Coordinates of C-alpha atoms and ligand atoms in Angstrom, one line a residue:
M1 CA -21.5 -8.3 4.0
Y2 CA -23.9 -9.6 1.4
G3 CA -25.6 -7.1 -0.9
V4 CA -23.9 -4.2 0.8
L5 CA -22.9 -1.2 -1.2
L6 CA -20.2 1.1 0.2
L7 CA -18.8 4.4 -1.0
G8 CA -15.0 4.5 -0.3
I9 CA -12.9 7.7 0.1
E10 CA -9.2 7.7 0.3
T11 CA -7.1 10.9 0.6
S12 CA -4.2 9.8 3.0
C13 CA -1.5 11.0 0.7
D14 CA -1.5 12.5 -2.8
D15 CA -4.2 10.4 -4.6
T16 CA -7.7 11.7 -4.5
A17 CA -9.6 8.4 -4.7
T18 CA -13.2 7.3 -4.6
A19 CA -15.0 4.0 -5.3
V20 CA -18.2 2.2 -5.0
V21 CA -17.8 -1.5 -3.9
R22 CA -20.4 -4.2 -3.5
D23 CA -19.9 -7.0 -0.9
G24 CA -16.3 -5.9 -0.2
K25 CA -15.3 -7.4 -3.5
R26 CA -17.0 -6.2 -6.7
V27 CA -15.7 -2.8 -7.7
L28 CA -18.5 -0.9 -9.4
S29 CA -16.3 2.2 -9.9
N30 CA -12.8 3.1 -9.0
V31 CA -11.7 6.8 -9.5
A32 CA -8.2 7.9 -8.8
T33 CA -7.0 11.3 -9.6
N34 CA -3.3 11.3 -9.6
Q35 CA -1.5 14.4 -8.5
D36 CA 2.0 13.4 -9.6
R37 CA 2.3 16.3 -12.0
F38 CA 1.9 18.8 -9.2
H39 CA 4.6 17.2 -7.0
E40 CA 7.1 16.0 -9.7
K41 CA 9.2 19.1 -9.8
Y42 CA 9.8 18.9 -6.1
G43 CA 11.0 15.3 -6.2
G44 CA 8.5 14.2 -3.6
I45 CA 5.1 14.9 -2.2
V46 CA 4.5 18.4 -0.9
P47 CA 1.8 18.1 1.9
E48 CA 0.3 21.5 1.5
I49 CA -0.1 21.0 -2.3
A50 CA -1.6 17.5 -1.7
S51 CA -4.3 18.8 0.7
R52 CA -5.3 21.7 -1.5
Q53 CA -5.6 19.4 -4.4
H54 CA -7.9 17.1 -2.4
V55 CA -10.1 20.0 -1.6
A56 CA -10.3 20.9 -5.3
L57 CA -10.9 17.4 -6.6
L58 CA -12.8 15.4 -4.0
S59 CA -16.4 16.5 -4.5
A60 CA -16.2 15.8 -8.2
A61 CA -14.4 12.4 -7.5
V62 CA -17.3 11.4 -5.3
E63 CA -19.9 12.4 -7.9
D64 CA -17.8 10.5 -10.5
A65 CA -17.6 7.3 -8.5
L66 CA -21.4 7.3 -7.9
A67 CA -22.2 8.1 -11.5
R68 CA -19.8 5.5 -13.0
A69 CA -21.3 2.8 -10.7
Q70 CA -24.8 4.0 -11.8
T71 CA -25.7 4.6 -8.2
R72 CA -26.7 7.5 -6.0
L73 CA -25.7 8.4 -2.4
T74 CA -29.1 7.2 -1.2
D75 CA -28.3 3.7 -2.6
M76 CA -25.2 3.4 -0.4
D77 CA -25.3 1.3 2.8
G78 CA -22.4 3.3 4.3
I79 CA -19.5 5.6 3.7
A80 CA -16.0 4.3 4.3
V81 CA -13.0 6.6 4.7
T82 CA -9.3 6.4 5.5
M83 CA -8.8 8.0 8.9
G84 CA -5.0 7.4 9.0
P85 CA -2.1 6.9 8.9
G86 CA -1.0 9.6 6.4
L87 CA -0.6 13.3 5.9
I88 CA -2.8 15.2 8.4
G89 CA -3.8 17.9 5.9
S90 CA -4.8 15.3 3.3
L91 CA -6.6 13.0 5.7
V92 CA -8.8 15.7 7.2
V93 CA -10.2 16.6 3.7
G94 CA -11.4 13.0 3.2
V95 CA -12.6 12.5 6.8
A96 CA -14.5 15.8 6.9
S97 CA -16.1 15.1 3.5
A98 CA -17.1 11.6 4.5
K99 CA -18.6 12.9 7.8
A100 CA -20.6 15.5 5.9
L101 CA -21.9 12.9 3.4
A102 CA -22.8 10.6 6.3
F103 CA -24.5 13.3 8.2
A104 CA -26.5 14.6 5.2
S105 CA -27.5 11.1 4.0
G106 CA -28.0 9.5 7.4
K107 CA -25.7 6.6 6.3
P108 CA -23.3 4.9 8.7
L109 CA -19.7 6.0 8.6
Y110 CA -16.8 3.5 8.7
A111 CA -13.4 5.1 9.4
V112 CA -10.6 2.7 8.5
N113 CA -6.9 2.3 8.7
H114 CA -5.2 2.8 5.3
L115 CA -2.9 -0.1 5.8
H116 CA -5.7 -2.5 6.6
G117 CA -7.0 -1.5 3.2
H118 CA -3.8 -2.6 1.6
V119 CA -3.9 -5.9 3.4
F120 CA -7.3 -6.7 1.9
A121 CA -6.7 -5.3 -1.6
P122 CA -5.6 -8.6 -3.1
F123 CA -9.2 -10.0 -2.7
L124 CA -10.8 -7.3 -4.8
E125 CA -12.3 -8.5 -8.1
T126 CA -11.1 -12.1 -7.6
E127 CA -12.8 -15.4 -6.5
L128 CA -10.1 -15.7 -3.9
E129 CA -11.3 -15.4 -0.3
P130 CA -9.0 -15.0 2.7
E131 CA -8.0 -18.1 4.7
Y132 CA -7.1 -17.1 8.2
P133 CA -4.5 -16.7 9.4
F134 CA -2.6 -15.5 6.3
L135 CA 0.7 -13.6 5.9
A136 CA 0.8 -10.2 4.3
L137 CA 3.8 -8.4 3.0
L138 CA 2.9 -4.7 2.9
V139 CA 5.3 -2.6 1.0
S140 CA 4.5 1.0 0.1
G141 CA 6.0 4.5 0.0
G142 CA 5.4 4.9 3.8
H143 CA 5.5 1.4 5.2
S144 CA 7.2 -2.0 4.9
Q145 CA 5.7 -4.6 7.2
L146 CA 5.1 -8.3 7.5
V147 CA 1.7 -8.9 9.0
H148 CA 0.0 -11.9 10.6
V149 CA -3.6 -11.5 9.7
A150 CA -5.9 -13.6 12.0
S151 CA -9.1 -11.8 11.0
P152 CA -10.1 -8.4 9.5
L153 CA -9.9 -6.9 13.0
D154 CA -7.0 -8.9 14.4
M155 CA -3.6 -8.3 12.8
R156 CA -0.2 -8.4 14.2
I157 CA 3.0 -6.9 12.8
L158 CA 5.8 -9.5 12.7
G159 CA 8.5 -7.3 11.3
R160 CA 8.9 -3.8 9.9
T161 CA 11.5 -1.5 8.4
R162 CA 13.7 0.2 11.0
D163 CA 14.2 3.3 8.7
D164 CA 13.1 3.9 5.2
A165 CA 10.1 2.1 3.6
A166 CA 10.9 0.1 0.5
G167 CA 9.0 2.5 -1.7
E168 CA 10.9 5.4 -0.1
A169 CA 14.1 3.7 -1.0
F170 CA 12.9 3.3 -4.6
D171 CA 12.0 7.0 -4.7
K172 CA 15.2 8.2 -3.2
T173 CA 17.4 6.0 -5.3
A174 CA 15.5 7.0 -8.4
R175 CA 16.4 10.6 -7.6
L176 CA 20.1 9.7 -7.3
L177 CA 19.8 8.2 -10.8
G178 CA 18.1 11.3 -12.2
L179 CA 14.8 9.4 -12.7
P180 CA 11.3 11.0 -12.4
F181 CA 9.1 10.8 -9.3
P182 CA 7.6 8.4 -8.3
G183 CA 10.8 6.4 -8.6
G184 CA 9.5 2.8 -8.3
P185 CA 8.0 2.4 -11.7
A186 CA 11.0 4.2 -13.3
I187 CA 13.5 1.9 -11.6
D188 CA 11.4 -1.1 -12.4
A189 CA 11.5 -0.2 -16.1
L190 CA 15.2 0.7 -16.2
A191 CA 16.1 -2.5 -14.3
R192 CA 14.6 -4.5 -17.1
E193 CA 17.3 -3.3 -19.4
G194 CA 20.1 -4.1 -17.0
N195 CA 21.8 -6.8 -15.0
S196 CA 22.3 -7.0 -11.2
T197 CA 26.0 -7.2 -11.4
I198 CA 26.8 -4.8 -8.5
K199 CA 26.7 -6.3 -5.0
F200 CA 24.8 -3.8 -2.9
P201 CA 24.4 -4.7 0.8
R202 CA 21.4 -6.5 2.2
H203 CA 20.5 -5.1 5.7
R204 CA 18.2 -7.0 8.0
A205 CA 17.9 -7.5 11.8
D206 CA 19.9 -10.3 13.4
G207 CA 18.5 -13.1 15.5
D208 CA 14.7 -13.6 15.8
A209 CA 13.6 -10.1 14.8
L210 CA 11.9 -10.0 11.3
D211 CA 12.8 -6.3 10.8
M212 CA 14.5 -4.9 7.8
S213 CA 16.4 -1.7 6.8
F214 CA 16.7 0.2 3.5
S215 CA 18.5 3.4 4.3
G216 CA 22.0 1.9 4.2
L217 CA 21.2 0.5 0.7
K218 CA 20.3 3.9 -0.6
T219 CA 23.5 5.3 0.9
S220 CA 25.5 2.6 -0.7
V221 CA 24.0 3.5 -4.1
R222 CA 24.9 7.2 -3.4
Y223 CA 28.6 6.3 -2.6
F224 CA 28.7 4.0 -5.6
L225 CA 27.5 6.8 -8.0
S226 CA 29.8 9.4 -6.5
D227 CA 32.9 7.2 -6.9
P228 CA 34.8 8.4 -10.0
K229 CA 35.8 4.9 -10.9
N230 CA 32.2 4.0 -11.4
T231 CA 31.4 6.8 -13.9
G232 CA 31.2 4.4 -16.9
V233 CA 28.8 2.0 -15.1
R234 CA 25.4 1.7 -16.8
K235 CA 22.4 3.2 -14.9
E236 CA 20.4 0.1 -15.9
N237 CA 22.8 -2.1 -14.0
V238 CA 22.7 0.2 -10.9
A239 CA 18.9 0.1 -11.0
A240 CA 18.8 -3.7 -11.5
S241 CA 21.3 -4.3 -8.7
F242 CA 19.5 -1.9 -6.3
Q243 CA 16.1 -3.6 -7.1
A244 CA 17.6 -7.1 -6.6
A245 CA 18.9 -6.1 -3.1
V246 CA 15.4 -4.8 -2.1
V247 CA 13.8 -8.0 -3.4
D248 CA 16.3 -10.2 -1.6
V249 CA 15.7 -8.4 1.8
L250 CA 11.9 -8.6 1.5
M251 CA 12.0 -12.2 0.4
D252 CA 14.4 -13.2 3.2
R253 CA 12.0 -11.6 5.7
L254 CA 9.0 -13.3 4.2
E255 CA 10.7 -16.7 4.2
R256 CA 11.6 -16.4 7.8
A257 CA 8.1 -15.4 8.8
A258 CA 6.6 -18.3 6.8
A259 CA 9.0 -20.7 8.5
R260 CA 7.4 -19.9 11.9
Y261 CA 3.8 -20.6 11.0
P262 CA 2.3 -22.9 8.4
Y263 CA 0.5 -20.3 6.3
S264 CA -1.5 -21.6 3.4
L265 CA -1.9 -18.1 1.9
A266 CA 0.4 -15.1 1.5
V267 CA -0.5 -11.8 0.0
L268 CA 1.7 -9.0 -1.4
S269 CA 0.3 -5.5 -1.3
G270 CA 1.1 -1.7 -1.3
G271 CA 2.6 0.3 -4.1
V272 CA 5.8 -1.6 -4.3
A273 CA 3.8 -4.8 -4.9
A274 CA 3.6 -3.5 -8.5
N275 CA 7.3 -4.2 -8.8
S276 CA 7.8 -6.9 -11.5
A277 CA 10.9 -8.4 -9.9
L278 CA 9.3 -8.7 -6.5
Q279 CA 6.1 -10.2 -8.0
R280 CA 8.2 -12.8 -9.8
A281 CA 10.2 -13.7 -6.7
F282 CA 7.0 -13.8 -4.5
T283 CA 5.0 -16.0 -6.9
T284 CA 7.9 -18.4 -7.5
W285 CA 8.4 -18.7 -3.7
G286 CA 4.7 -19.6 -3.3
V287 CA 4.9 -22.3 -6.0
R288 CA 8.0 -23.8 -4.5
N289 CA 6.6 -23.9 -1.0
G290 CA 3.0 -24.9 -1.7
V291 CA 1.7 -21.5 -0.4
R292 CA -1.1 -19.8 -2.3
T293 CA -0.1 -16.3 -3.2
A294 CA -2.1 -13.3 -4.2
I295 CA -1.1 -9.9 -5.6
P296 CA -3.7 -7.2 -6.3
Q297 CA -4.2 -6.0 -9.8
L298 CA -2.0 -3.0 -10.5
R299 CA -4.7 -0.4 -9.9
Y300 CA -5.4 -1.9 -6.4
C301 CA -1.6 -2.2 -5.5
T302 CA -1.2 1.6 -5.3
D303 CA -3.4 3.8 -3.2
N304 CA -7.1 3.5 -4.1
A305 CA -10.5 3.8 -2.5
A306 CA -11.8 0.4 -3.5
M307 CA -9.6 -1.2 -0.9
I308 CA -10.9 1.2 1.8
A309 CA -14.5 0.3 1.0
A310 CA -13.5 -3.4 0.9
V311 CA -11.9 -3.5 4.3
A312 CA -14.7 -1.4 5.9
D313 CA -17.1 -4.1 4.6
R314 CA -15.1 -6.9 6.0
Q315 CA -14.6 -5.2 9.4
G316 CA -18.2 -4.0 9.4
E317 CA -19.3 -7.6 9.9
S318 CA -18.0 -7.5 13.5
K319 CA -17.7 -3.8 14.4
R320 CA -20.2 -1.1 14.6
A321 CA -20.1 2.1 12.5
D322 CA -18.1 5.0 13.8
P323 CA -19.5 8.1 15.4
L324 CA -19.5 11.4 13.4
S325 CA -17.0 12.7 16.1
V326 CA -14.2 10.5 14.7
S327 CA -11.1 12.4 13.7
A328 CA -8.3 11.9 11.2
D329 CA -5.3 10.4 12.9
P330 CA -2.0 10.8 11.0
N331 CA -0.2 8.4 13.3
L332 CA -3.0 5.8 13.6
S333 CA -1.4 2.6 14.8
F334 CA -1.7 -0.6 12.8
E335 CA -2.3 -2.9 15.6
P336 CA -5.0 -3.4 18.3
L337 CA -8.2 -2.2 16.7
T338 CA -10.0 -4.0 19.5
S339 CA -8.5 -1.9 22.2
R340 CA -9.4 1.3 20.2
R341 CA -13.1 0.5 20.1
Ligands
KG4_1 O1 0.9 2.3 -1.7 P1 1.3 3.6 -2.4 O2 0.6 4.0 -3.6 O3 1.3 4.8 -1.4 C1 1.7 4.7 -0.1 O4 0.8 4.5 0.7 O5 2.9 4.9 0.2 O6 2.9 3.3 -2.7 C2 3.6 4.3 -3.4 C3 5.0 3.7 -3.6 C4 6.0 4.7 -4.2 O7 7.1 4.8 -3.3 C5 6.4 4.2 -5.5 O8 7.6 4.5 -6.0 C6 6.2 2.7 -5.3 O9 5.1 2.6 -4.4 N1 6.0 1.9 -6.5 C7 6.9 1.0 -7.0 C8 6.4 0.5 -8.2 N2 5.2 1.2 -8.5 C9 5.0 2.0 -7.4 N3 8.0 0.5 -6.4 C10 8.7 -0.4 -7.1 N4 8.3 -0.8 -8.3 C11 7.2 -0.4 -8.9 N5 6.8 -0.9 -10.1
ZN2 ZN1 -0.7 3.2 0.5

């Protein structure tokens, strides 16, 4: 929407994030307070700790986003917040705060789906505009999906993981390798020093389904590491081989989806979109097939509030603001927005 300023709030998992975005595109401020240090020693996110940290951090993060953008709450045209999916204790902190801000300021409230935010993150701070329909490969710690995007309010899942998300596989495999949490960046870095010499399995659905699977891959890595005859194998090679298997599965699914519809644009998004090998494979595929590709800047790949404000802006062109009675929904479904409203 032209000239529209939105405050974005994202607390679906363990990042306390706020942002001010103009026209769904220009990021005037993007504040992300990472909680990794509180969760690291547990090897994963502890929901209770995450929600308590959001309570402690969110008010200051809102102030910070407004101040960095040199704006005030009264300058905003609305408040956008993630209503789901995610951890319930984390989501309610963001939703309750957004409702309070909307009530106090009289500004409209936009409650959006976190995953829709990821789909539109690649258009932040670029000249690129979506050409509908486009194909989105969404790969994060909680989700792995291929999405047909017909409009900001009309998206259809073409294929999804049947078990672990790609990011989850990175995190669990990193743990097996004794790497710190979150595992994705650690495996990415280690893989750069190794070669993909080990042939780990590539699991995907047969036939027409575009689904994928990553839990068998993680188990194969575990068996490989516990086999005494592999004790001398370099961790770098295990990391590179695991990563190559994930990238192969994702690219295979993407190619299949693209063969069914003549997309002129494909986007890669979610935390795992930060992966260097996946980015290389995705970009090369686009060049070879004449499909424009877009990947968000690193800070917009992982969870952030700018993407929440951005998607609220795009959806707000054709949907009304939400009532203050809206609730957080940890299981919010990706698909028919139209039937929800
Ligand atoms: O989108 P995101 O920030 O949070 C969720 O909504 O899940 O994604 C986090 C996930 C984690 O699993 C993390 O390990 C993974 O993204 N990740 C990566 C990389 N950077 C983050 N995975 C592979 N390679 C990376 N460079
Ligand atoms: Zn996410």
